[in-house]
Amino acid sequence: MSRPTSPVWASPIISPLQLRHLRYPDRERILWADAICINQTDDAERSREVLQMGSIYSNAIQVIVWLGPSEDDSTLALETLDRIGRGVDFDRRSFAVISEPGAWAEALETNAEMLKAESPRWVAIAKLIRRGWFHRLWVFQEISLATSSSVVAGECSIDWELFRLGLYWIWYKINDLNRLPGVPYIENPSTNSLHGLLNVSDRNVNTSVNFLSALDLTRKSLCSDKKDRLFAIQGLLPPVEQRLITPDYSLRTEEVYKATTTSCIDLYGRLALLPYCVLQSSPSDVELPSWVPDFSFQDAPEPISYSGAAGCALGSYSLHERDILVVQGVKVAEITEAWASNITQQSTNDELGKVWCDWGKQVSLSAAYVAGGHMDDALVETLLCGQTKENGPDNFGWSPSGEVYKDLLLAPENFNGETQDNRSDGPDRELVFPLSRRSVIGRAFFKTAEGYVGVCPESVKSRDYVVVILECDVPLVLRPDQDNRANFRIVGECYVPGIMKAEGILGHLPSGWTERTLISKDRGLIMVYEQGSMKTQRDPRASALPPGWRIMFGTMYYPLENEPEDERVWDSAWFMNEDTGETTACDPRLTPELLMKRGVDIREFRLV
């Protein structure tokens, strides 16, 4: 049988109307639709076909995204996105939308009256992106693996790439558009699955994403079978990671989640999935050890980004009988009090402002902070989970400085009951609200006996521990078992100013040194240490390397003995043993044994 020369249609066929829109009037057209080409009631067939779907989409001449019939001015919406997309570009590294000189998009950006006059277009787009297709988990694979794709609503069709660029521009202008009278609220793509769809469908980069990124990008999407939280992303992954997930619908959800978690630990030799574990406030029908994430839990707080709490320390861990995972780490603090935010995506700005006010009243803003600096700075950093100019990567997007945030979040008006929506602090305020909302949803503010403050899942209780686990980038809150104090349950990841950059293990930087972060070419996090005009990845807190070891730069395929002058081409540093040829991303100076010699209280935690 010859290979079909007709496109694959990637949406379920549920009515003759859709077929009438997609068929050719004068010749044959071959369509493939998963909903009818796979027997959805046969678990064995579904398990086999899931492994083939990636190949089907990537080899198709074209994938057609069927959004439904023409309604709510959908033709106007698609024509508008097509026109905008032809005049803009998106810089993925800086997360910036760039309009071409003379393009319609540029005129809209500089002419407020023109933007207002085109309000019917923004109304149509707001309604279009609320359609069900954008919320389905399985469409990630369809749109990511396609070599060519188009978006169809009724009789109107545009190229996906123009659709994607047009939506990035909408995202860029979302605050201006949402202020226009008569335009229904356009939800920020970062709060739903649209952000992930735009990210994975960039034809200018390698479309495969790693396992953790795929989890983050798809976490807001919907599926009917909880096992599909993993099965639906298998085809997105590079070949080495596809082995983490073995589609088998005959297994229980708990078996699938645990098998994938243990496979991830074995493959990477790191505890990268522990921050995805959340102790839910309400009982779940998926019963798992606390160190196995419930991948179906969609109300988990937003992941904490750009943390290096464990540095490059090397830890050991082992899986024991009765589903006990034994890990090593440092107890940093013990929580004494906590206050839940009770904020949701639907909460008003006034309700969010009240949280800032209530949390701010729990501390003395002018007092010194235990990790250095002042409490007001620590509180602002906490409210935003570190998403400030000082803490975020220099070469990824843009955020106002902590001082700007402090003026907004800790302004006197927040403490005297003034209505937030009646205030006008410029564009910075419009950035603060969505960032702070994402940071506090599902989280509680806490204080510790040692003087730290932070945020963590709302299920936190007093006497829980703040712990830095070796081989885990983000600090965790652990709860000691009442019957066996050697056992702990994971409450969830936390953000605590003063321990996010390995201070809990290595202490603070020597006098005269500062640190900042960069995103490497391979999207990893790089710590940059500076003293005067010198900049390096060599941590000044670390001791001399053990005999035979040396720090290396570049990649393992193109190793460099020294850091390139231009930090824009930096890769993450790594280590090589010249005697044995061993290479590792972990710092050989930061083994549990050597850390204990430095006086670090490394202990075992039995996670149940």
XYZ file of C-alpha atoms in Angstrom:
608
model
C 0.000 0.000 0.000
C 1.462 3.353 -0.974
C 1.820 6.144 1.535
C -1.260 8.407 1.566
C -0.754 11.775 -0.070
C -3.589 13.370 1.833
C -3.426 15.059 5.202
C -4.222 13.567 8.545
C -7.042 15.224 10.402
C -6.127 15.403 14.088
C -9.470 16.087 15.748
C -12.192 13.580 16.635
C -14.997 13.217 14.116
C -18.269 13.457 15.952
C -20.707 14.709 13.303
C -21.301 14.553 9.546
C -20.988 18.362 9.527
C -17.262 18.133 10.102
C -16.762 15.641 7.303
C -18.703 17.843 4.894
C -16.364 20.735 5.667
C -13.206 18.684 5.176
C -13.961 16.508 2.168
C -13.008 17.527 -1.359
C -16.013 18.071 -3.639
C -14.363 16.572 -6.743
C -11.803 13.939 -5.596
C -10.924 11.440 -2.918
C -9.344 12.589 0.365
C -7.818 10.254 2.943
C -8.344 11.317 6.548
C -7.161 9.695 9.795
C -8.897 10.540 13.057
C -7.920 8.871 16.310
C -11.451 8.841 17.710
C -12.719 6.470 14.986
C -9.504 4.778 13.792
C -8.771 3.383 17.271
C -11.224 1.139 19.090
C -11.628 3.186 22.260
C -13.161 0.255 24.160
C -10.273 -2.156 23.539
C -7.445 -1.534 26.047
C -4.952 -3.713 24.173
C -5.570 -1.907 20.881
C -5.402 1.505 22.537
C -2.081 0.587 24.162
C -0.605 -0.485 20.819
C -1.945 2.455 18.840
C -0.703 5.077 21.294
C 2.834 4.022 20.377
C 2.056 4.582 16.681
C 0.358 7.959 16.936
C 3.590 9.948 17.038
C 4.689 8.363 13.768
C 1.289 9.039 12.185
C 1.327 12.748 12.970
C 4.986 13.311 12.112
C 4.640 11.534 8.736
C 1.374 13.154 7.723
C 1.388 15.543 4.787
C -0.644 17.888 6.936
C -2.456 17.928 10.272
C -5.759 19.762 10.248
C -6.937 21.382 13.466
C -10.739 21.420 13.314
C -12.088 24.032 15.754
C -15.712 23.570 14.742
C -18.235 25.357 12.552
C -18.177 29.038 11.713
C -19.789 30.932 14.592
C -19.145 33.887 16.905
C -17.257 35.666 14.086
C -14.658 32.876 13.929
C -13.776 33.844 10.335
C -12.983 37.385 11.493
C -10.847 35.963 14.311
C -8.798 33.749 11.976
C -8.396 36.485 9.366
C -7.161 38.853 12.098
C -4.609 36.374 13.454
C -3.429 35.658 9.907
C -2.910 39.365 9.218
C -1.079 39.967 12.494
C 1.041 36.835 12.125
C 2.360 37.978 8.753
C 3.924 41.060 10.349
C 5.478 39.808 13.587
C 8.185 37.485 14.829
C 8.727 35.853 18.194
C 12.133 35.717 19.890
C 11.943 32.515 21.918
C 15.078 33.223 23.956
C 14.003 36.664 25.224
C 10.280 35.868 25.038
C 9.688 39.038 23.020
C 7.279 39.772 20.156
C 8.857 41.913 17.425
C 6.698 43.728 14.883
C 8.096 44.408 11.437
C 8.376 48.081 10.407
C 5.266 49.161 8.542
C 3.275 46.069 9.531
C -0.340 46.324 10.659
C 0.701 44.993 14.079
C 3.153 47.867 14.509
C 0.422 50.399 13.685
C -1.890 48.819 16.270
C 0.843 49.013 18.904
C 1.391 52.739 18.386
C -2.181 53.900 17.777
C -4.553 53.394 20.703
C -7.562 54.652 18.754
C -6.918 52.151 15.947
C -6.643 49.353 18.512
C -9.981 50.403 20.025
C -11.676 50.695 16.631
C -10.797 47.063 15.913
C -12.574 45.818 19.071
C -14.853 43.393 17.158
C -11.727 41.490 16.126
C -10.542 41.097 19.730
C -14.013 39.969 20.803
C -13.962 37.301 18.092
C -10.498 36.076 19.101
C -11.469 35.943 22.785
C -14.385 33.652 21.893
C -12.372 31.516 19.469
C -9.664 30.524 21.942
C -12.309 29.397 24.431
C -13.300 26.507 22.181
C -12.805 23.001 23.514
C -9.928 21.997 21.238
C -7.486 24.249 23.114
C -8.101 22.424 26.390
C -7.567 18.820 25.203
C -4.375 17.059 26.298
C -4.020 14.839 23.228
C -3.776 17.800 20.830
C -0.272 18.576 22.113
C 1.083 15.537 20.290
C -0.905 16.334 17.163
C 0.305 19.909 16.795
C 3.844 19.373 18.079
C 4.790 16.508 15.757
C 3.135 17.870 12.609
C 5.488 19.069 9.888
C 2.662 21.168 8.471
C -0.652 22.112 10.032
C -3.578 24.422 9.486
C -6.409 25.733 11.660
C -9.948 25.373 10.311
C -13.223 26.851 11.565
C -16.097 26.411 9.146
C -14.886 27.333 5.676
C -11.972 29.499 6.883
C -8.459 28.096 7.203
C -5.068 29.612 8.089
C -1.573 28.205 8.562
C -0.783 27.201 12.138
C 2.459 29.200 12.183
C 0.601 32.441 11.408
C -2.017 31.461 13.986
C 0.742 30.901 16.575
C 2.511 34.206 15.878
C -0.789 36.060 15.929
C -1.627 34.629 19.355
C 1.794 35.545 20.711
C 1.050 39.146 19.709
C -2.334 38.941 21.459
C -0.499 37.721 24.557
C 1.958 40.615 24.240
C -0.905 43.154 24.058
C -3.271 41.365 26.432
C -3.387 44.096 29.082
C -4.196 46.788 26.509
C -6.870 44.583 24.929
C -8.486 43.705 28.245
C -8.874 47.397 29.072
C -10.947 48.064 25.946
C -14.686 48.542 26.606
C -16.874 45.725 25.356
C -14.041 43.221 24.907
C -14.616 40.063 26.999
C -11.730 39.181 29.292
C -8.968 37.397 27.380
C -7.361 34.889 29.719
C -3.582 35.086 29.964
C -2.207 32.033 28.094
C 0.253 31.403 30.915
C -2.689 30.388 33.127
C -4.051 27.711 30.780
C -2.932 25.130 28.240
C -2.571 27.629 25.377
C 0.912 28.601 26.529
C 2.060 24.999 26.179
C 0.517 24.595 22.720
C 2.298 27.702 21.449
C 5.565 26.510 22.961
C 5.663 22.965 21.573
C 4.549 23.942 18.066
C 7.445 26.250 17.197
C 8.691 24.934 13.848
C 11.982 26.845 14.233
C 13.257 24.633 17.047
C 13.431 20.959 17.853
C 9.864 20.056 18.816
C 10.797 17.341 21.314
C 10.664 18.462 24.939
C 12.045 16.722 27.970
C 9.789 14.880 30.386
C 9.645 17.567 33.055
C 8.940 20.319 30.528
C 6.166 18.235 28.987
C 4.568 17.830 32.422
C 4.704 21.586 33.012
C 3.371 22.545 29.583
C 0.409 20.155 29.671
C -0.603 20.420 33.342
C -3.683 22.567 32.601
C -4.994 20.370 29.777
C -7.905 17.957 30.096
C -8.264 14.225 29.513
C -10.871 11.657 30.542
C -8.508 8.832 31.547
C -6.002 9.679 34.302
C -3.411 7.391 32.741
C -3.434 9.665 29.700
C -1.680 12.355 31.759
C 1.425 10.333 30.879
C 0.440 8.302 27.811
C -0.545 11.440 25.864
C 2.902 13.051 26.260
C 4.987 9.960 25.452
C 5.234 10.852 21.767
C 6.482 14.377 22.583
C 9.606 13.103 24.297
C 13.034 12.352 22.828
C 13.645 8.612 22.282
C 15.703 8.121 25.446
C 12.842 9.496 27.555
C 10.042 7.694 25.757
C 11.179 4.620 27.654
C 9.978 6.270 30.876
C 6.361 5.698 29.837
C 4.981 2.367 28.662
C 1.345 2.781 27.561
C -0.723 -0.049 29.022
C -4.383 0.670 29.684
C -4.816 -2.625 31.536
C -2.767 -1.267 34.468
C -4.193 0.730 37.361
C -3.406 4.443 37.445
C -1.301 3.974 40.582
C 0.841 1.345 38.832
C 1.457 3.619 35.844
C 2.425 6.625 37.979
C 4.749 4.665 40.257
C 6.458 2.844 37.368
C 7.127 6.119 35.556
C 8.480 7.765 38.717
C 10.898 4.939 39.500
C 11.980 4.817 35.830
C 12.699 8.555 35.954
C 14.847 8.162 39.064
C 16.739 5.254 37.485
C 17.285 7.047 34.162
C 18.509 10.385 35.513
C 20.000 9.410 38.832
C 18.291 12.495 40.286
C 15.177 13.195 42.303
C 13.734 15.627 39.782
C 10.113 14.502 40.283
C 9.938 15.142 44.027
C 8.914 18.830 43.560
C 5.855 17.592 41.627
C 4.534 15.834 44.725
C 1.744 17.671 46.576
C -0.081 16.599 49.720
C -3.658 17.380 48.722
C -5.998 19.045 51.198
C -8.876 16.812 50.082
C -8.596 13.006 49.786
C -7.663 11.726 46.325
C -8.977 8.568 44.698
C -5.423 7.878 43.488
C -3.558 6.289 46.408
C 0.197 6.743 46.123
C 3.304 7.030 48.308
C 3.970 10.716 48.918
C 7.147 10.578 46.763
C 5.161 9.550 43.664
C 3.413 12.539 42.008
C -0.305 12.362 41.341
C 0.025 13.522 37.733
C -3.760 13.887 37.474
C -3.920 16.586 40.178
C -4.558 19.821 38.280
C -4.957 22.152 41.258
C -1.315 21.904 42.271
C 0.461 25.262 42.676
C 2.494 26.608 39.770
C 5.970 25.004 39.644
C 8.776 27.011 41.239
C 11.326 27.916 38.587
C 15.039 28.644 38.508
C 15.931 27.136 41.872
C 19.270 25.577 42.711
C 18.748 24.763 46.379
C 20.902 21.622 46.309
C 23.547 23.100 44.026
C 25.381 20.308 42.230
C 25.547 18.132 45.345
C 25.669 14.375 44.939
C 23.304 12.346 47.117
C 22.421 8.709 47.497
C 18.935 7.254 47.679
C 17.401 3.817 47.747
C 13.969 2.247 47.375
C 13.049 -0.035 50.262
C 10.224 -2.452 50.906
C 6.724 -1.096 51.494
C 7.288 1.760 49.040
C 9.773 3.686 51.187
C 12.239 5.958 49.370
C 15.257 6.824 51.519
C 16.966 10.106 50.575
C 19.618 12.391 52.065
C 19.308 16.049 52.878
C 19.550 18.934 55.328
C 16.824 20.116 57.682
C 16.932 23.906 57.311
C 13.998 25.004 59.438
C 10.823 24.031 61.294
C 7.540 25.764 60.452
C 5.732 27.442 63.340
C 2.777 29.226 61.685
C 1.094 29.258 58.267
C -1.684 31.225 56.577
C -3.453 29.890 53.462
C -4.049 32.326 50.585
C -7.413 30.835 49.509
C -6.821 32.610 46.182
C -8.169 31.109 42.951
C -7.953 32.139 39.315
C -11.370 33.772 39.764
C -10.380 35.838 42.818
C -10.603 39.607 42.398
C -7.629 41.933 42.551
C -8.992 43.254 45.847
C -8.915 39.746 47.295
C -5.349 39.304 46.086
C -4.389 42.665 47.601
C -5.889 41.565 50.902
C -3.588 38.512 50.886
C -0.580 40.807 50.439
C -1.877 42.886 53.336
C -2.616 39.928 55.629
C 0.716 38.243 55.000
C 2.600 41.511 55.402
C 1.044 42.000 58.847
C 2.513 38.692 60.054
C 6.069 40.050 59.956
C 7.949 43.219 60.858
C 8.736 44.668 57.441
C 11.581 46.856 58.718
C 13.331 44.038 60.588
C 16.495 42.307 59.402
C 15.983 38.980 57.633
C 17.767 35.886 58.899
C 19.488 35.249 55.539
C 20.575 38.883 55.093
C 18.847 42.033 53.888
C 15.488 43.157 55.205
C 12.186 41.414 55.783
C 10.299 43.605 53.283
C 12.594 42.405 50.491
C 12.184 38.800 51.611
C 8.398 39.162 51.666
C 8.260 40.568 48.117
C 10.530 37.788 46.876
C 8.240 35.266 48.579
C 5.018 36.763 47.159
C 6.433 36.301 43.651
C 8.354 33.038 44.203
C 11.524 34.825 43.133
C 10.225 36.141 39.807
C 12.067 39.462 40.024
C 14.823 40.966 37.917
C 17.363 40.210 40.633
C 16.449 36.517 40.924
C 15.350 35.537 37.415
C 17.697 34.621 34.557
C 19.212 37.665 32.852
C 18.583 36.296 29.364
C 15.005 35.070 29.649
C 12.113 37.475 29.493
C 11.788 40.524 31.669
C 10.531 41.254 35.166
C 10.585 44.497 37.158
C 13.106 44.846 39.942
C 12.305 43.913 43.496
C 12.189 47.605 44.384
C 9.451 48.226 41.819
C 7.494 45.263 43.133
C 7.991 46.442 46.710
C 6.507 49.837 45.884
C 3.437 48.085 44.471
C 2.947 45.129 46.800
C 3.805 46.866 50.060
C 2.332 50.287 49.263
C 0.351 51.878 52.124
C -2.825 51.576 50.052
C -2.654 47.798 50.413
C -2.994 48.209 54.161
C -5.810 50.773 54.306
C -8.444 49.008 52.215
C -8.236 51.051 49.007
C -9.786 49.246 46.038
C -7.030 47.772 43.880
C -8.805 48.306 40.565
C -9.132 52.040 41.263
C -5.383 52.448 41.454
C -3.159 53.274 38.493
C 0.513 52.415 38.858
C 1.270 51.878 35.194
C 2.169 48.690 33.347
C 4.173 47.272 36.244
C 0.978 46.757 38.254
C -0.544 44.816 35.374
C 2.443 42.489 35.478
C 2.443 42.136 39.270
C -1.127 40.877 39.562
C -0.837 37.814 37.264
C 2.636 36.919 38.576
C 1.614 37.165 42.210
C -1.679 35.375 41.553
C 0.124 32.391 39.996
C 2.604 32.362 42.889
C 0.035 32.270 45.701
C -2.764 30.110 44.239
C -2.871 26.868 46.218
C -0.154 28.100 48.600
C 0.212 29.264 52.178
C 2.625 31.771 53.692
C 4.667 30.419 56.604
C 7.192 31.466 59.222
C 9.810 29.249 60.838
C 11.397 29.078 64.262
C 14.719 30.042 62.672
C 13.344 33.308 61.202
C 12.750 32.246 57.584
C 9.557 33.009 55.651
C 8.248 31.211 52.597
C 5.325 29.750 50.677
C 4.314 26.123 50.167
C 1.121 24.092 49.520
C -1.897 25.030 51.629
C -1.897 21.620 53.328
C 1.127 22.711 55.445
C 0.937 22.456 59.239
C 3.011 23.767 62.098
C 5.996 21.538 62.990
C 6.504 20.536 59.351
C 10.166 20.686 58.225
C 11.796 22.736 55.474
C 14.383 20.411 53.932
C 16.927 20.606 51.118
C 17.186 17.133 49.563
C 20.414 16.281 47.756
C 19.765 15.772 44.018
C 16.564 17.863 44.227
C 16.673 21.443 42.935
C 13.765 22.853 44.971
C 13.416 22.791 48.788
C 10.610 20.583 50.124
C 8.293 20.715 53.104
C 8.229 17.326 54.851
C 5.856 16.141 57.572
C 7.195 13.767 60.234
C 5.037 10.704 60.773
C 3.343 10.849 64.181
C 3.863 7.132 64.803
C 7.388 6.855 63.401
C 9.426 10.065 63.440
C 11.946 8.525 61.045
C 9.306 8.494 58.312
C 8.138 11.577 56.406
C 5.466 12.528 53.907
C 6.131 15.148 51.240
C 3.845 18.171 51.630
C 5.277 19.875 48.548
C 7.917 22.203 47.183
C 8.479 25.577 48.815
C 10.055 28.941 48.106
C 12.168 30.317 50.946
C 14.359 33.395 50.384
C 17.889 32.664 51.484
C 18.053 28.932 50.696
C 17.183 28.778 46.983
C 20.806 28.986 45.763
C 22.475 26.265 47.838
C 22.860 28.421 50.960
C 21.365 25.604 53.041
C 24.310 23.421 52.033
C 27.195 25.783 51.281
C 26.304 28.881 53.278
C 26.368 32.431 51.966
C 28.797 33.865 49.414
C 32.110 35.311 50.623
C 32.256 39.088 50.982
C 32.561 40.906 47.662
C 30.895 38.156 45.620
C 27.485 38.316 43.963
C 25.511 35.756 41.972
C 22.957 35.734 39.173
C 21.411 33.154 36.858
C 21.416 32.503 33.122
C 19.564 30.095 30.882
C 22.055 27.968 28.948
C 21.785 27.068 25.273
C 20.212 23.737 26.275
C 17.676 25.549 28.517
C 19.442 24.579 31.753
C 20.051 26.913 34.699
C 23.550 28.369 35.090
C 24.755 30.078 38.261
C 27.135 32.965 37.515
C 29.384 34.224 40.320
C 30.940 37.684 40.038
C 33.607 39.627 41.866
C 34.470 42.949 40.305
C 34.961 42.381 36.577
C 35.455 38.619 36.962
C 32.577 36.245 36.190
C 32.662 32.467 36.445
C 30.645 29.315 37.086
C 33.194 28.256 39.713
C 31.387 28.517 43.049
C 33.630 30.507 45.459
C 32.068 28.651 48.408
C 33.393 25.261 47.262
C 36.744 23.852 48.373
C 39.503 22.447 46.165
C 38.566 19.552 43.888
C 39.572 16.034 44.962
C 42.687 14.582 43.255
C 42.168 13.737 39.587
C 39.062 15.891 39.144
C 38.742 19.080 37.143
C 35.886 21.374 36.180
C 35.061 21.531 32.467
C 33.051 23.830 30.209
C 31.448 23.572 26.809
C 29.791 20.216 26.174
C 31.010 16.676 26.674
C 31.286 16.412 22.870
C 33.204 19.712 22.587
C 34.889 20.140 25.983
C 36.594 23.390 26.953
C 39.072 23.928 29.772
C 38.079 27.574 30.204
C 34.851 29.501 29.984
C 34.219 31.359 26.722
C 34.412 35.140 26.933
C 30.837 35.505 25.712
C 28.439 34.202 28.365
C 25.677 33.944 25.766
C 27.268 30.729 24.487
C 27.888 29.193 27.898
C 26.808 25.659 28.661
C 26.475 24.292 32.173
C 29.795 23.374 33.788
C 30.577 19.709 34.397
C 33.320 17.612 35.966
C 35.792 15.063 34.623
C 38.102 12.631 36.385
C 41.318 12.578 34.362
C 42.419 9.274 35.886
C 39.257 7.248 35.246
C 37.592 9.218 32.421
C 34.372 9.552 34.490
C 32.225 12.567 33.698
C 29.390 13.960 35.810
C 27.219 17.039 36.286
C 27.503 16.605 40.074
C 30.295 18.365 41.940
C 32.690 15.747 43.426
C 33.393 18.176 46.295
C 29.748 17.996 47.364
C 29.330 14.335 48.269
C 27.510 13.583 51.538
C 30.804 12.508 53.138
C 32.686 15.684 52.167
C 29.752 17.896 53.109
C 29.639 16.323 56.561
C 33.380 17.044 56.928
C 32.485 20.686 56.254
C 30.065 20.534 59.177
C 26.849 20.153 57.144
C 24.268 18.079 59.046
C 23.401 15.545 56.339
C 20.747 13.077 57.488
C 18.483 10.416 56.010
C 14.785 10.955 55.393
C 12.516 7.967 54.831
C 9.772 9.107 52.460
C 6.548 7.098 52.704
